[in-house]
Amino acid sequence: MAGRIRDEDIALVRERTSIADIISETVTLKSAGGGNLKGLCPFHDEKTPSFTVAPARNVYFCHGCGAGGDAIKFLMDAEHLTFVESVERLADRANIQLRYVEAGPAPVRPQQGQKQRLVAAHAAAAEFYAGQLGTAGARPAREFLAQRGFDRTAAQTYGCGFAPDAWDLLTRHLRQKGFTGQELVTAGLAREARSGSLIDRFRRRLLWPIKDLTGDVIGFGARKLFDDDGPKYLNTPETPIYKKSHVLYGISQAKREIARQGRAVIVEGYTDVMACHLAGVPTAVATCGTAFGADHISVLRRLLMDTDAVAGEIIFTFDGDAAGQKAALRAFEDDQRFVGRTFIAVSPDNMDPCELRLAKGDLAVRDLVARREPLVDFALRQVLRRYDLDTVDGRVEAMRRAAPLVARLKDREKRPEYVRKLAGDLGMEIEPVQRAVLNAASRQQETGAPRRGNGAGPAPQQRPVPVEPLVDSPQSMVEREALKLALQVPVLAGPMFDALAPEAYLNPVHRVVRSAIAAAGGAAAATSGAVWIERVRDHCGDLAAAALVGELAVEPLRLDTDPDPRYVSITLARLEWGSVTSRIRDLKSKVQRVNPTTDKDEYFALFGELLSLEQHARALREQAMGGL
């Protein structure tokens, strides 16, 4: 468990931080009278400023989406940082030395100083390499960028640099800045030569700085410029701060748009990320010297808010050649790890986004993403093309190979449609195809195929669909978490919890407990302890609800550290989000049943209400970002 920052140090950070200075780096603020400032909210789209900053109280609040808090909370939401990361950044800005609570015989954060040193070394190296890009020896690097459509401004925007034709120029430069040889080796910036002396890891290469989610440089990707320089690409080796399976190039620039649009575009290289961003696809990211995998998915799910309540989009772009098709089919295997919808975008000319932008312009890159198709459609087509469908043997074998793909679809409601589609593509009757899919689903369930989200295995037989949310459904779990906060830490939950009415709880028993909390005086007026729990229990008019109060009072919260205001905010935003999305589904059903010609007034009234709810859902989604 990570070390906890001392409370007095957090208080000192809040005291010495000017919230107006922090927010003004992101939002243009103007005087709103009474000492307050106002600007456009960075957490939801609006045309009229409703985002208010009160410097005297060091807090902010948006009257449009309800976002609010102090400077720490602002950084957490705006930069997608954890509570500790936000405090550390503000402390560094205010020159405050933080102290951490120790657990056991040794400090909990023994590597904190090392991490800061390694990050500082990378920042200095990035500055050095960027300066070298303008030298005479870096001409091949500049020509490489220019040939791919990137000018000096683009190179500066993405921090492109050049490793000079020297053995230890960077090493000597960083040693002069006070970094030790061991720190440079640990950071992956230098390595030992056969003679025992230290030399630079990168030489005669074009470099891209690789940043983590917070924007810190933690490694480099290096592209060779000369034929005799070994592998085409070299990356920083695994270090205490650089784990290639967790890193996505471009994530620090793309994170806000990924969160705002609910979409991530996965490309294959550094230049593809640059090309997409410059062409108007700001959600593009790429892996760094490794295949796209489970850890990358975890990073994206955090930004996409990838849950059963809301499904984002993950769009893979691959070359149309054999290697690209193989990568796409491998991506379909990972599709089950997402709740959101997965798509693929393949250029008709088998060009990557960088080549496409250079040949046909920015619009062609945007069109490539817009013409995406569901990944399952692409996967099925690639399977069927291997067989001669004009023969009986070819059709049967193709059915056997394609059926498991349909059986693995996590959205069970789509399976019958894909059964029909597959039957049509094969030119077969629907019954044998349906049997093949059911058999494949049964085999997957028997072998323990992973199931999550809407489920990847076959639907259980003779099991009615429950009217209320399941106990372990995402919505029910977040309802339980909110109630636990109100019962266990009511002082922390406070007005934020009380502001959500019982109607936000879809589970009937949870709704009774929420009403009992309100009848007991509300979380804001309570103090934690047995007296508070008994008071809530006494106001439960339902035996099941009273028993649940006792259970929730002792059930651990779903986090490893002490809860903080951010955790309360995320939990309650997710709770309201689930309620709002349920109302949106009901309203969409109503809109579809109303004739817009004969019942024009009713149609537009419902449509206006739907637009308002969808805007509110987007605001809640951004407020809840960061993951539980």
mmCIF file with all atom_site columns, C-alpha atoms in Angstrom, residues 105-170:
data_model
loop_
_atom_site.group_PDB
_atom_site.id
_atom_site.type_symbol
_atom_site.label_atom_id
_atom_site.label_alt_id
_atom_site.label_comp_id
_atom_site.label_asym_id
_atom_site.label_entity_id
_atom_site.label_seq_id
_atom_site.pdbx_PDB_ins_code
_atom_site.Cartn_x
_atom_site.Cartn_y
_atom_site.Cartn_z
_atom_site.occupancy
_atom_site.B_iso_or_equiv
_atom_site.pdbx_formal_charge
_atom_site.auth_seq_id
_atom_site.auth_comp_id
_atom_site.auth_asym_id
_atom_site.auth_atom_id
_atom_site.pdbx_PDB_model_num
ATOM 1  C CA . PRO A 1 105 ? 9.489  -0.814 10.638  1.00 0.00 ? 105 PRO A CA 1
ATOM 2  C CA . ALA A 1 106 ? 10.337 0.852  7.281   1.00 0.00 ? 106 ALA A CA 1
ATOM 3  C CA . PRO A 1 107 ? 8.987  3.844  5.343   1.00 0.00 ? 107 PRO A CA 1
ATOM 4  C CA . VAL A 1 108 ? 6.252  2.958  2.897   1.00 0.00 ? 108 VAL A CA 1
ATOM 5  C CA . ARG A 1 109 ? 7.660  5.034  0.046   1.00 0.00 ? 109 ARG A CA 1
ATOM 6  C CA . PRO A 1 110 ? 11.386 4.327  0.002   1.00 0.00 ? 110 PRO A CA 1
ATOM 7  C CA . GLN A 1 111 ? 11.635 4.854  -3.773  1.00 0.00 ? 111 GLN A CA 1
ATOM 8  C CA . GLN A 1 112 ? 9.965  8.259  -3.887  1.00 0.00 ? 112 GLN A CA 1
ATOM 9  C CA . GLY A 1 113 ? 13.267 10.116 -4.050  1.00 0.00 ? 113 GLY A CA 1
ATOM 10 C CA . GLN A 1 114 ? 14.601 7.769  -6.714  1.00 0.00 ? 114 GLN A CA 1
ATOM 11 C CA . LYS A 1 115 ? 11.541 8.285  -8.893  1.00 0.00 ? 115 LYS A CA 1
ATOM 12 C CA . GLN A 1 116 ? 11.913 12.061 -8.737  1.00 0.00 ? 116 GLN A CA 1
ATOM 13 C CA . ARG A 1 117 ? 15.577 11.784 -9.688  1.00 0.00 ? 117 ARG A CA 1
ATOM 14 C CA . LEU A 1 118 ? 14.872 9.495  -12.651 1.00 0.00 ? 118 LEU A CA 1
ATOM 15 C CA . VAL A 1 119 ? 12.069 11.728 -13.902 1.00 0.00 ? 119 VAL A CA 1
ATOM 16 C CA . ALA A 1 120 ? 14.345 14.776 -13.557 1.00 0.00 ? 120 ALA A CA 1
ATOM 17 C CA . ALA A 1 121 ? 17.092 12.998 -15.506 1.00 0.00 ? 121 ALA A CA 1
ATOM 18 C CA . HIS A 1 122 ? 14.676 12.214 -18.330 1.00 0.00 ? 122 HIS A CA 1
ATOM 19 C CA . ALA A 1 123 ? 13.428 15.797 -18.412 1.00 0.00 ? 123 ALA A CA 1
ATOM 20 C CA . ALA A 1 124 ? 17.022 17.020 -18.745 1.00 0.00 ? 124 ALA A CA 1
ATOM 21 C CA . ALA A 1 125 ? 17.734 14.408 -21.429 1.00 0.00 ? 125 ALA A CA 1
ATOM 22 C CA . ALA A 1 126 ? 14.623 15.406 -23.399 1.00 0.00 ? 126 ALA A CA 1
ATOM 23 C CA . GLU A 1 127 ? 15.743 19.032 -23.336 1.00 0.00 ? 127 GLU A CA 1
ATOM 24 C CA . PHE A 1 128 ? 19.241 18.017 -24.461 1.00 0.00 ? 128 PHE A CA 1
ATOM 25 C CA . TYR A 1 129 ? 17.996 15.861 -27.338 1.00 0.00 ? 129 TYR A CA 1
ATOM 26 C CA . ALA A 1 130 ? 15.527 18.526 -28.507 1.00 0.00 ? 130 ALA A CA 1
ATOM 27 C CA . GLY A 1 131 ? 18.374 21.058 -28.635 1.00 0.00 ? 131 GLY A CA 1
ATOM 28 C CA . GLN A 1 132 ? 20.487 18.645 -30.680 1.00 0.00 ? 132 GLN A CA 1
ATOM 29 C CA . LEU A 1 133 ? 17.775 18.414 -33.351 1.00 0.00 ? 133 LEU A CA 1
ATOM 30 C CA . GLY A 1 134 ? 18.771 21.854 -34.591 1.00 0.00 ? 134 GLY A CA 1
ATOM 31 C CA . THR A 1 135 ? 22.465 21.001 -35.054 1.00 0.00 ? 135 THR A CA 1
ATOM 32 C CA . ALA A 1 136 ? 24.211 20.304 -38.355 1.00 0.00 ? 136 ALA A CA 1
ATOM 33 C CA . GLY A 1 137 ? 24.656 16.614 -37.522 1.00 0.00 ? 137 GLY A CA 1
ATOM 34 C CA . ALA A 1 138 ? 20.893 16.184 -37.085 1.00 0.00 ? 138 ALA A CA 1
ATOM 35 C CA . ARG A 1 139 ? 20.067 17.011 -40.698 1.00 0.00 ? 139 ARG A CA 1
ATOM 36 C CA . PRO A 1 140 ? 19.054 13.390 -41.511 1.00 0.00 ? 140 PRO A CA 1
ATOM 37 C CA . ALA A 1 141 ? 16.613 13.498 -38.583 1.00 0.00 ? 141 ALA A CA 1
ATOM 38 C CA . ARG A 1 142 ? 15.063 16.759 -39.768 1.00 0.00 ? 142 ARG A CA 1
ATOM 39 C CA . GLU A 1 143 ? 14.805 15.389 -43.302 1.00 0.00 ? 143 GLU A CA 1
ATOM 40 C CA . PHE A 1 144 ? 13.110 12.239 -41.990 1.00 0.00 ? 144 PHE A CA 1
ATOM 41 C CA . LEU A 1 145 ? 10.464 14.338 -40.253 1.00 0.00 ? 145 LEU A CA 1
ATOM 42 C CA . ALA A 1 146 ? 10.004 16.664 -43.221 1.00 0.00 ? 146 ALA A CA 1
ATOM 43 C CA . GLN A 1 147 ? 9.568  13.749 -45.622 1.00 0.00 ? 147 GLN A CA 1
ATOM 44 C CA . ARG A 1 148 ? 6.711  12.551 -43.436 1.00 0.00 ? 148 ARG A CA 1
ATOM 45 C CA . GLY A 1 149 ? 4.998  15.909 -43.336 1.00 0.00 ? 149 GLY A CA 1
ATOM 46 C CA . PHE A 1 150 ? 6.181  17.235 -39.986 1.00 0.00 ? 150 PHE A CA 1
ATOM 47 C CA . ASP A 1 151 ? 7.594  20.748 -39.762 1.00 0.00 ? 151 ASP A CA 1
ATOM 48 C CA . ARG A 1 152 ? 9.623  22.382 -37.014 1.00 0.00 ? 152 ARG A CA 1
ATOM 49 C CA . THR A 1 153 ? 6.494  23.302 -35.036 1.00 0.00 ? 153 THR A CA 1
ATOM 50 C CA . ALA A 1 154 ? 5.280  19.696 -35.038 1.00 0.00 ? 154 ALA A CA 1
ATOM 51 C CA . ALA A 1 155 ? 8.705  18.486 -33.946 1.00 0.00 ? 155 ALA A CA 1
ATOM 52 C CA . GLN A 1 156 ? 8.700  20.960 -31.063 1.00 0.00 ? 156 GLN A CA 1
ATOM 53 C CA . THR A 1 157 ? 5.124  20.087 -30.080 1.00 0.00 ? 157 THR A CA 1
ATOM 54 C CA . TYR A 1 158 ? 6.009  16.420 -29.690 1.00 0.00 ? 158 TYR A CA 1
ATOM 55 C CA . GLY A 1 159 ? 9.471  17.070 -28.264 1.00 0.00 ? 159 GLY A CA 1
ATOM 56 C CA . CYS A 1 160 ? 11.326 15.264 -31.064 1.00 0.00 ? 160 CYS A CA 1
ATOM 57 C CA . GLY A 1 161 ? 15.070 15.135 -30.559 1.00 0.00 ? 161 GLY A CA 1
ATOM 58 C CA . PHE A 1 162 ? 18.307 13.754 -31.937 1.00 0.00 ? 162 PHE A CA 1
ATOM 59 C CA . ALA A 1 163 ? 20.944 11.555 -30.309 1.00 0.00 ? 163 ALA A CA 1
ATOM 60 C CA . PRO A 1 164 ? 24.246 12.892 -31.669 1.00 0.00 ? 164 PRO A CA 1
ATOM 61 C CA . ASP A 1 165 ? 27.051 10.918 -33.271 1.00 0.00 ? 165 ASP A CA 1
ATOM 62 C CA . ALA A 1 166 ? 29.054 10.719 -30.055 1.00 0.00 ? 166 ALA A CA 1
ATOM 63 C CA . TRP A 1 167 ? 29.603 8.017  -27.493 1.00 0.00 ? 167 TRP A CA 1
ATOM 64 C CA . ASP A 1 168 ? 28.985 9.867  -24.215 1.00 0.00 ? 168 ASP A CA 1
ATOM 65 C CA . LEU A 1 169 ? 27.854 13.418 -24.950 1.00 0.00 ? 169 LEU A CA 1
ATOM 66 C CA . LEU A 1 170 ? 24.542 13.035 -23.085 1.00 0.00 ? 170 LEU A CA 1
#
